[in-house]
mmCIF file of C-alpha atoms in Angstrom:
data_model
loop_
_atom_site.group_PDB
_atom_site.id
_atom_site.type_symbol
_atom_site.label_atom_id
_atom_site.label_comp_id
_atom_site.label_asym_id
_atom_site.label_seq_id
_atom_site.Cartn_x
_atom_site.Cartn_y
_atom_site.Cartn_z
ATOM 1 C CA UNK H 12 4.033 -4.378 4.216
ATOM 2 C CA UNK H 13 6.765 -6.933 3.243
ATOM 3 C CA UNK H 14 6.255 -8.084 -0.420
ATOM 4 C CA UNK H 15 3.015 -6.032 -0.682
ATOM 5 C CA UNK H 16 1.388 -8.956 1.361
ATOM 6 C CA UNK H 17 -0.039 -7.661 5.126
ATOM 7 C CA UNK H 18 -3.429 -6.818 3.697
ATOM 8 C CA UNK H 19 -3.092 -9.629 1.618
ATOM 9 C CA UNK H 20 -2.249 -12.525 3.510
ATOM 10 C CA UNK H 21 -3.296 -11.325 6.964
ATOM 11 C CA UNK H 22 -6.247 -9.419 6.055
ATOM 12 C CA UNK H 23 -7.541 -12.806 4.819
ATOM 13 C CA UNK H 24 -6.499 -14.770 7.710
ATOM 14 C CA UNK H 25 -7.965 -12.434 9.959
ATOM 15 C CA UNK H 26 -11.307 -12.084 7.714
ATOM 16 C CA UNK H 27 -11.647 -15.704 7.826
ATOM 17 C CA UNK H 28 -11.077 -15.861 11.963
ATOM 18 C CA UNK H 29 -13.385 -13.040 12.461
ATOM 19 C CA UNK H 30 -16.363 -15.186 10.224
ATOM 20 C CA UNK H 31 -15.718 -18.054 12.970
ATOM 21 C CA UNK H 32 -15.774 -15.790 15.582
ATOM 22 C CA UNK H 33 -19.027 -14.023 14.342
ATOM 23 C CA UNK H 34 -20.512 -17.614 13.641
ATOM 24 C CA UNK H 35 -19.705 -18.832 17.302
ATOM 25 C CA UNK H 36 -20.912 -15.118 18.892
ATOM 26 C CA UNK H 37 -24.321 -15.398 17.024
ATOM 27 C CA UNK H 38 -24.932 -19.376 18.051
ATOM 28 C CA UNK H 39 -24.442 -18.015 21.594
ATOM 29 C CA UNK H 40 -26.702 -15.562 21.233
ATOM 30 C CA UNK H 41 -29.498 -17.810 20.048
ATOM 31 C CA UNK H 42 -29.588 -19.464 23.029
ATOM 32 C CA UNK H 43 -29.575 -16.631 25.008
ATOM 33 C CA UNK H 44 -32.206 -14.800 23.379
ATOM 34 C CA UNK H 45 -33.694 -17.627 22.529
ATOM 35 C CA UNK H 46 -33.935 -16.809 18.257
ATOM 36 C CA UNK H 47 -32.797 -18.605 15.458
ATOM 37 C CA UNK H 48 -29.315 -17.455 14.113
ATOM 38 C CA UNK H 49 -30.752 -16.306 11.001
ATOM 39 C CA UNK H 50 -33.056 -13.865 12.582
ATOM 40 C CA UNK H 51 -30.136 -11.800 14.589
ATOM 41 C CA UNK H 52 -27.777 -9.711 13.300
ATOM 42 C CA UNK H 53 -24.095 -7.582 14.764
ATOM 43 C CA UNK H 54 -24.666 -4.116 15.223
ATOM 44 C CA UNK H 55 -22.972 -1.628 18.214
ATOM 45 C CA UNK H 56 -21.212 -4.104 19.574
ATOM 46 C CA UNK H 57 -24.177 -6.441 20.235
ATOM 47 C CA UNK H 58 -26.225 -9.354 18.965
ATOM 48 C CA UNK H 59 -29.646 -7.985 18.558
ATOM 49 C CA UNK H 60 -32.964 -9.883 17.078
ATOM 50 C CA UNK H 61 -33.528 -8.135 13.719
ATOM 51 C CA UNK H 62 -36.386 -5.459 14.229
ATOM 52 C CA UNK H 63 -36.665 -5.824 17.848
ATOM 53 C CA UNK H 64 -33.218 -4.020 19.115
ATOM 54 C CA UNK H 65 -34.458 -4.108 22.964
ATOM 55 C CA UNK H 66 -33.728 -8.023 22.487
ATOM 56 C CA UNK H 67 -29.922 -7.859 22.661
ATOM 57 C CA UNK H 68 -26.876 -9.141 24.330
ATOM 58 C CA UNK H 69 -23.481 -7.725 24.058
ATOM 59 C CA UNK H 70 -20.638 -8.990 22.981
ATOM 60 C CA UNK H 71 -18.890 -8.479 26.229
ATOM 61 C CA UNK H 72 -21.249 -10.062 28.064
ATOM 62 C CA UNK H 73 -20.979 -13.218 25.322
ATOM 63 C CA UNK H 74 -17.129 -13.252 25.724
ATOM 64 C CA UNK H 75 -17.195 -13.675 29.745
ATOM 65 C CA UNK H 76 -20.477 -16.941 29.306
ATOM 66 C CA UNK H 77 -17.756 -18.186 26.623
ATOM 67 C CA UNK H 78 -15.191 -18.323 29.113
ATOM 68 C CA UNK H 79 -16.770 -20.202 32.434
ATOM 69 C CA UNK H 80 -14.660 -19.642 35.802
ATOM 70 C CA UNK H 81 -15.221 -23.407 36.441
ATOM 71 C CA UNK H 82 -14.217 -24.474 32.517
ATOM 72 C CA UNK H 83 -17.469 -26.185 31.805
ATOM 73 C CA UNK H 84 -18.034 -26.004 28.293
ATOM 74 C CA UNK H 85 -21.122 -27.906 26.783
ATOM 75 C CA UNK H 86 -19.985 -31.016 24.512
ATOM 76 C CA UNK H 87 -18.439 -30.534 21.630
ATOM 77 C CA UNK H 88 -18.055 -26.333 21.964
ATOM 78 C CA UNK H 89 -14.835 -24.489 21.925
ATOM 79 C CA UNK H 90 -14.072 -22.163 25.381
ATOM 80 C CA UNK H 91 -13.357 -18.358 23.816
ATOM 81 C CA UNK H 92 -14.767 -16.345 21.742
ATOM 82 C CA UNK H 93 -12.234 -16.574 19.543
ATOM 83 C CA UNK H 94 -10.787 -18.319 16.446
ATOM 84 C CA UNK H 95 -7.881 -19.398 14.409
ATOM 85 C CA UNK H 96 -7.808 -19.285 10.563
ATOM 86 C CA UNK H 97 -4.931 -19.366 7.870
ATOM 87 C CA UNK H 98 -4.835 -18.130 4.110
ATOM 88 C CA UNK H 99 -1.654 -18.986 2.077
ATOM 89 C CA UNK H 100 -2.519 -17.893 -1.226
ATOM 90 C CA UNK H 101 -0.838 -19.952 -4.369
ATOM 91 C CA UNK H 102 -0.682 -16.284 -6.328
ATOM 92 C CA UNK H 103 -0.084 -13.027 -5.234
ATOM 93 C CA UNK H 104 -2.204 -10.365 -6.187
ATOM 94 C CA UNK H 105 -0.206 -7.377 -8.274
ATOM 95 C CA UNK H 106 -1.798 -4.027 -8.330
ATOM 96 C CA UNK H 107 -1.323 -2.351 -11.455
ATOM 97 C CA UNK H 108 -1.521 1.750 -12.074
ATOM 98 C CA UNK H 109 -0.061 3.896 -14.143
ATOM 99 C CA UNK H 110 1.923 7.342 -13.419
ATOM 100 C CA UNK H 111 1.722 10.492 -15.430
ATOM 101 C CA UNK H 112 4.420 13.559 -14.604
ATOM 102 C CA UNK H 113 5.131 17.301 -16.220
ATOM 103 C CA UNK H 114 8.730 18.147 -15.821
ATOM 104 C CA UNK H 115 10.386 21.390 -16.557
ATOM 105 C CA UNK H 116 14.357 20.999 -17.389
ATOM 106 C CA UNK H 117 16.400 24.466 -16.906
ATOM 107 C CA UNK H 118 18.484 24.880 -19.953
ATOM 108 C CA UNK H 119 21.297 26.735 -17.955
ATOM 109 C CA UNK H 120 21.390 24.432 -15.238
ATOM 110 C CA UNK H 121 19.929 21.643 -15.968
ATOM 111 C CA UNK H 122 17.828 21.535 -12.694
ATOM 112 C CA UNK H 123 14.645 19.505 -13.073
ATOM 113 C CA UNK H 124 11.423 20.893 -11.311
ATOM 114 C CA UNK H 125 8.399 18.492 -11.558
ATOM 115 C CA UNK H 126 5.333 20.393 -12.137
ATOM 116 C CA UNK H 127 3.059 18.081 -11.771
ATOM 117 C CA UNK H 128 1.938 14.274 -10.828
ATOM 118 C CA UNK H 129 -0.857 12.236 -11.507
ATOM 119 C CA UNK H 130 -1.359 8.177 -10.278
ATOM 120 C CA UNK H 131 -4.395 6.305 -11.186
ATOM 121 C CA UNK H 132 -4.184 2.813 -9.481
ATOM 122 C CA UNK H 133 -5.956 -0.382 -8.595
ATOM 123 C CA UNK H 134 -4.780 -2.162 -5.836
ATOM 124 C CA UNK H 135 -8.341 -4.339 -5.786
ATOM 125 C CA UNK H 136 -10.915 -3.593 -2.724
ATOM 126 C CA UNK H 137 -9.998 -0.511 -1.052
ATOM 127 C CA UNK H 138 -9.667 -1.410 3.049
ATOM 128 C CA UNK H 139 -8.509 1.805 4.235
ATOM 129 C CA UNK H 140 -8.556 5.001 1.826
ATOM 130 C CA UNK H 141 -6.274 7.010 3.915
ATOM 131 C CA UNK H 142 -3.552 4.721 4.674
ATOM 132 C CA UNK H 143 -3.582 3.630 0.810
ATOM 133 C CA UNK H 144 -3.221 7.461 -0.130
ATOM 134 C CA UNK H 145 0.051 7.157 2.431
ATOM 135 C CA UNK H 146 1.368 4.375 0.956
ATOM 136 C CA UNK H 147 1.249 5.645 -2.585
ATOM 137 C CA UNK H 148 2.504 9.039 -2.124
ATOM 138 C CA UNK H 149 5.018 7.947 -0.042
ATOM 139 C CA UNK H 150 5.821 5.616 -2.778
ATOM 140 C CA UNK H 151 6.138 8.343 -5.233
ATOM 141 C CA UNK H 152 8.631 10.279 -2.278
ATOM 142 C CA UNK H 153 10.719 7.479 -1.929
ATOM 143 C CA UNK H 154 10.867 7.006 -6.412
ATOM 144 C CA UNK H 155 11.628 10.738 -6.229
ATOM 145 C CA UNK H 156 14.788 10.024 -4.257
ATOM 146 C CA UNK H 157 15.773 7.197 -6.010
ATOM 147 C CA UNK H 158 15.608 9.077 -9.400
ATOM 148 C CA UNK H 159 17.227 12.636 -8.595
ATOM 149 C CA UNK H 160 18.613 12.608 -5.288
ATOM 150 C CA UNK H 161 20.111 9.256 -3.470
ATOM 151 C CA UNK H 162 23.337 7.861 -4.574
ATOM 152 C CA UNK H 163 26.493 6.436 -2.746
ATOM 153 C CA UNK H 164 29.635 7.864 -3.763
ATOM 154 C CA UNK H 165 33.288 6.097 -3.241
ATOM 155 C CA UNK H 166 36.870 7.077 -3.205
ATOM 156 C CA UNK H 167 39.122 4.777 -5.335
ATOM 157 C CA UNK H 168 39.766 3.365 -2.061
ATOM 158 C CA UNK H 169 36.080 2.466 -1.348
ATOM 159 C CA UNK H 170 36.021 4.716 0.848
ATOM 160 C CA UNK H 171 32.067 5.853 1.421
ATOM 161 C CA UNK H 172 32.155 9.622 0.795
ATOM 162 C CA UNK H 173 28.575 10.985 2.167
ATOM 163 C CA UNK H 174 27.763 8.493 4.987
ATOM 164 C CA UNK H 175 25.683 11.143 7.094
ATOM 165 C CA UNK H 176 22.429 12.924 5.366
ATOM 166 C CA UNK H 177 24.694 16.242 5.321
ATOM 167 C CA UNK H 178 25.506 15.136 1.726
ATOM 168 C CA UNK H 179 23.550 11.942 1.139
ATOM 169 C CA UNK H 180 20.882 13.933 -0.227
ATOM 170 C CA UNK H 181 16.922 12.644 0.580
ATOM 171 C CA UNK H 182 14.016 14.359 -1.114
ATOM 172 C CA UNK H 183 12.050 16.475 1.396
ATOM 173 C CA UNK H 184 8.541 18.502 1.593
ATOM 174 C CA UNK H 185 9.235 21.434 -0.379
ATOM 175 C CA UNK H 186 11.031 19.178 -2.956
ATOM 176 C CA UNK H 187 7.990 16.467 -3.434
ATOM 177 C CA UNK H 188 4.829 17.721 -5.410
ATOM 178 C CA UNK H 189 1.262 17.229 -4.173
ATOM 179 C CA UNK H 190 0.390 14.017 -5.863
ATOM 180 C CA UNK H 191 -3.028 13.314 -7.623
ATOM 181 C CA UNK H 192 -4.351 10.059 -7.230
ATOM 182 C CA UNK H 193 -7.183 8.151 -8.183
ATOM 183 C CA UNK H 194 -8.494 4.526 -8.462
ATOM 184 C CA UNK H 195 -9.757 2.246 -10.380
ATOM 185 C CA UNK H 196 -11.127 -0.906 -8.019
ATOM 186 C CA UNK H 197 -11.045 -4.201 -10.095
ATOM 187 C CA UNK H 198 -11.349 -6.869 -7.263
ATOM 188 C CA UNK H 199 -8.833 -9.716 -7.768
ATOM 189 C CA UNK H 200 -10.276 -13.391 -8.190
ATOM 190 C CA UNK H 201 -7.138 -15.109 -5.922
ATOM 191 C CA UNK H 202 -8.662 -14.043 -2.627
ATOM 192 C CA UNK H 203 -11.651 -13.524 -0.461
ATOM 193 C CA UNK H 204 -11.513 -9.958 0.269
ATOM 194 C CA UNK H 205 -10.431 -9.044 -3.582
ATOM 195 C CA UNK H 206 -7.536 -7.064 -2.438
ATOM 196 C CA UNK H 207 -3.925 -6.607 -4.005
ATOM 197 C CA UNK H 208 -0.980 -5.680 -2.400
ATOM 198 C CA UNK H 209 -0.165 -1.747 -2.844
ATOM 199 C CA UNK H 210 3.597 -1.416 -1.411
ATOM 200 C CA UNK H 211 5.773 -1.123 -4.870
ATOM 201 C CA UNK H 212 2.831 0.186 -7.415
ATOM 202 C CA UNK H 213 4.041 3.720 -5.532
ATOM 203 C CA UNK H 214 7.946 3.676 -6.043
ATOM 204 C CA UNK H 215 8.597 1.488 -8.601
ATOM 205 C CA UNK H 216 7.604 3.371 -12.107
ATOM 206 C CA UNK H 217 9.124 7.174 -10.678
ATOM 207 C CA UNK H 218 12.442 6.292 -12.090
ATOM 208 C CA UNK H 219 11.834 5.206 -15.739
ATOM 209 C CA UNK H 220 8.795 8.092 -15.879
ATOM 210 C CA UNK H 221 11.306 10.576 -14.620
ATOM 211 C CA UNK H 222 13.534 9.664 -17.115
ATOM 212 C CA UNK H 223 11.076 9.948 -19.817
ATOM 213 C CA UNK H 224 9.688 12.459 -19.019
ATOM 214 C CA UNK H 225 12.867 14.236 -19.346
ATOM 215 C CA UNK H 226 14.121 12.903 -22.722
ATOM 216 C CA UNK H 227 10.369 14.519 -23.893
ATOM 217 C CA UNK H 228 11.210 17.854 -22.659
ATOM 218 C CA UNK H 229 14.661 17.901 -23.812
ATOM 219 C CA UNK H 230 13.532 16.684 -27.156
ATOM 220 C CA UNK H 231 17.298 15.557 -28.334
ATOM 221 C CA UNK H 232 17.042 12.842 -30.826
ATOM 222 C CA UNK H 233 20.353 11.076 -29.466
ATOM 223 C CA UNK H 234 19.457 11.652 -25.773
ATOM 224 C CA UNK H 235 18.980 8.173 -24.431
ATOM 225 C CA UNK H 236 18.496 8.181 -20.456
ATOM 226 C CA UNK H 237 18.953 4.662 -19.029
ATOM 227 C CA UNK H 238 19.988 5.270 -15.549
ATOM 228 C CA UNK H 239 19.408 7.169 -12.595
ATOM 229 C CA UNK H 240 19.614 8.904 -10.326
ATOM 230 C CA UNK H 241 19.833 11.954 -12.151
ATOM 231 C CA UNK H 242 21.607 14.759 -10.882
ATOM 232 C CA UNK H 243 22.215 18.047 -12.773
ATOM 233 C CA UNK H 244 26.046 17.980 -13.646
ATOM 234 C CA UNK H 245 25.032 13.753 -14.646
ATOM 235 C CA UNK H 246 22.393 15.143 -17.049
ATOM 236 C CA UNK H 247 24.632 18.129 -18.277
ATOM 237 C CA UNK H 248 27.073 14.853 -19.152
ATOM 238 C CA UNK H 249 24.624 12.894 -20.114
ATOM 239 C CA UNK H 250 23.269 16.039 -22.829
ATOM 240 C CA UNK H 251 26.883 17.268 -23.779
ATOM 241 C CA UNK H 252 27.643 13.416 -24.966
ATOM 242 C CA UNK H 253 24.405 13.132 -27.044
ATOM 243 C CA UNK H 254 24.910 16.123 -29.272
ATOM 244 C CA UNK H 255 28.558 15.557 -30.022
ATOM 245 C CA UNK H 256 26.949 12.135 -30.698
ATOM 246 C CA UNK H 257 24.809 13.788 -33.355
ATOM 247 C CA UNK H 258 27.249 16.030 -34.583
#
């Protein structure tokens, strides 16, 4: 997506070209079955009279008759089955979620292992389950990184030290846990299909949970963690200076 708006934007655009397009296929078909529009329906890729489905046409065969060899269109109709529509929405439409992770901190090393990871979310009308399970546990992959792993490290030159992914370190399978998810579908009132964009709700709250969720298991009254990511030896630091702090 770019700015969480594909499904958004285009998925209206596209629902609103495929109503003309269904409008236009089932006047067609009235006049070729001779029925009245609202008495035929779209079903297996035909227009059918409702409760007689041996009076059909398909839509194949309603494509080619809306596309004449010789161009002659009736009056007033539009060659092609086939539309144009636009949706530019005034508001986008935010998803909203919230993430829930059990951390274990090694006391010796100060390794982090996440245990587990829970995300309940509502990105509106669910389109395609599968593909929105992707995009949030990728999301969570990609927050992972962000809060433990990636960082770019310079000489006092500015020289880039780990320009290759031998030591620009990227969170892999064995590394990510299996992430719960579930939804909560509250339809959003700024578009047609009730659908909010789903790209950031993933990534975005990793890195402040992870650090939370840290500070809880630590349970050090001056530990304050406000950055990431979070490497061992930076959280060893980060430890060491709150309890001389407290000291």
């Amino acid at each position: 997506t770019f700015a969480s708006r594909g499904a958004v934007v285009a998925g209206n655009a596209m629902h609103a070209a495929a109503g003309k397009v269904r409008d236009k296929a089932l006047r067609m078909a009235s006049e070729e079955l001779e029925a009245a529009v609202e008495d035929l329906e779209l079903a297996d890729g035909s227009v059918r009279v409702k409760g007689s489905p041996d009076r059909a046409v398909k839509l194949g065969e309603l494509a080619a008759k809306a596309n004449p060899l010789r161009g002659a269109v009736k009056p007033g109709a539009e060659p092609g089955l086939e539309a144009t529509d636009y949706f530019g929405p005034e508001r986008g439409a935010t998803a909203s979620g919230v993430h829930a992770m059990i951390v274990e901190v090694d006391p010796d090393t100060f390794q982090v292992a996440i245990k587990k990871y829970v995300v309940v979310h509502d990105c509106g009308a669910v389109i395609n389950p599968l593909i929105l399970e992707g995009q949030i546990v990728g999301g969570v992959a990609q927050g992972i990184g962000n809060a433990f792993y990636e960082a770019l490290a310079f000489d006092e030159n500015g020289q880039l030290l780990n320009a290759s992914f031998m030591d620009y370190l990227l969170p892999t399978a064995d590394t990510v846990p299996r992430v719960e998810t579930d939804h909560v579908v509250t339809p959003s009132p700024l578009n047609p299909l009730g659908i909010k964009g789903a790209g950031e709700a993933g990534a975005i709250p990793v890195g402040p949970l992870f650090a939370q969720a840290i500070e809880d298991a630590l349970q050090i009254e001056a530990l304050e963690i406000l950055e990431i990511p979070l490497s061992p030896n930076r959280l060893y630091e980060l430890v060491r200076g709150a309890v001389k702090s407290a000291e």
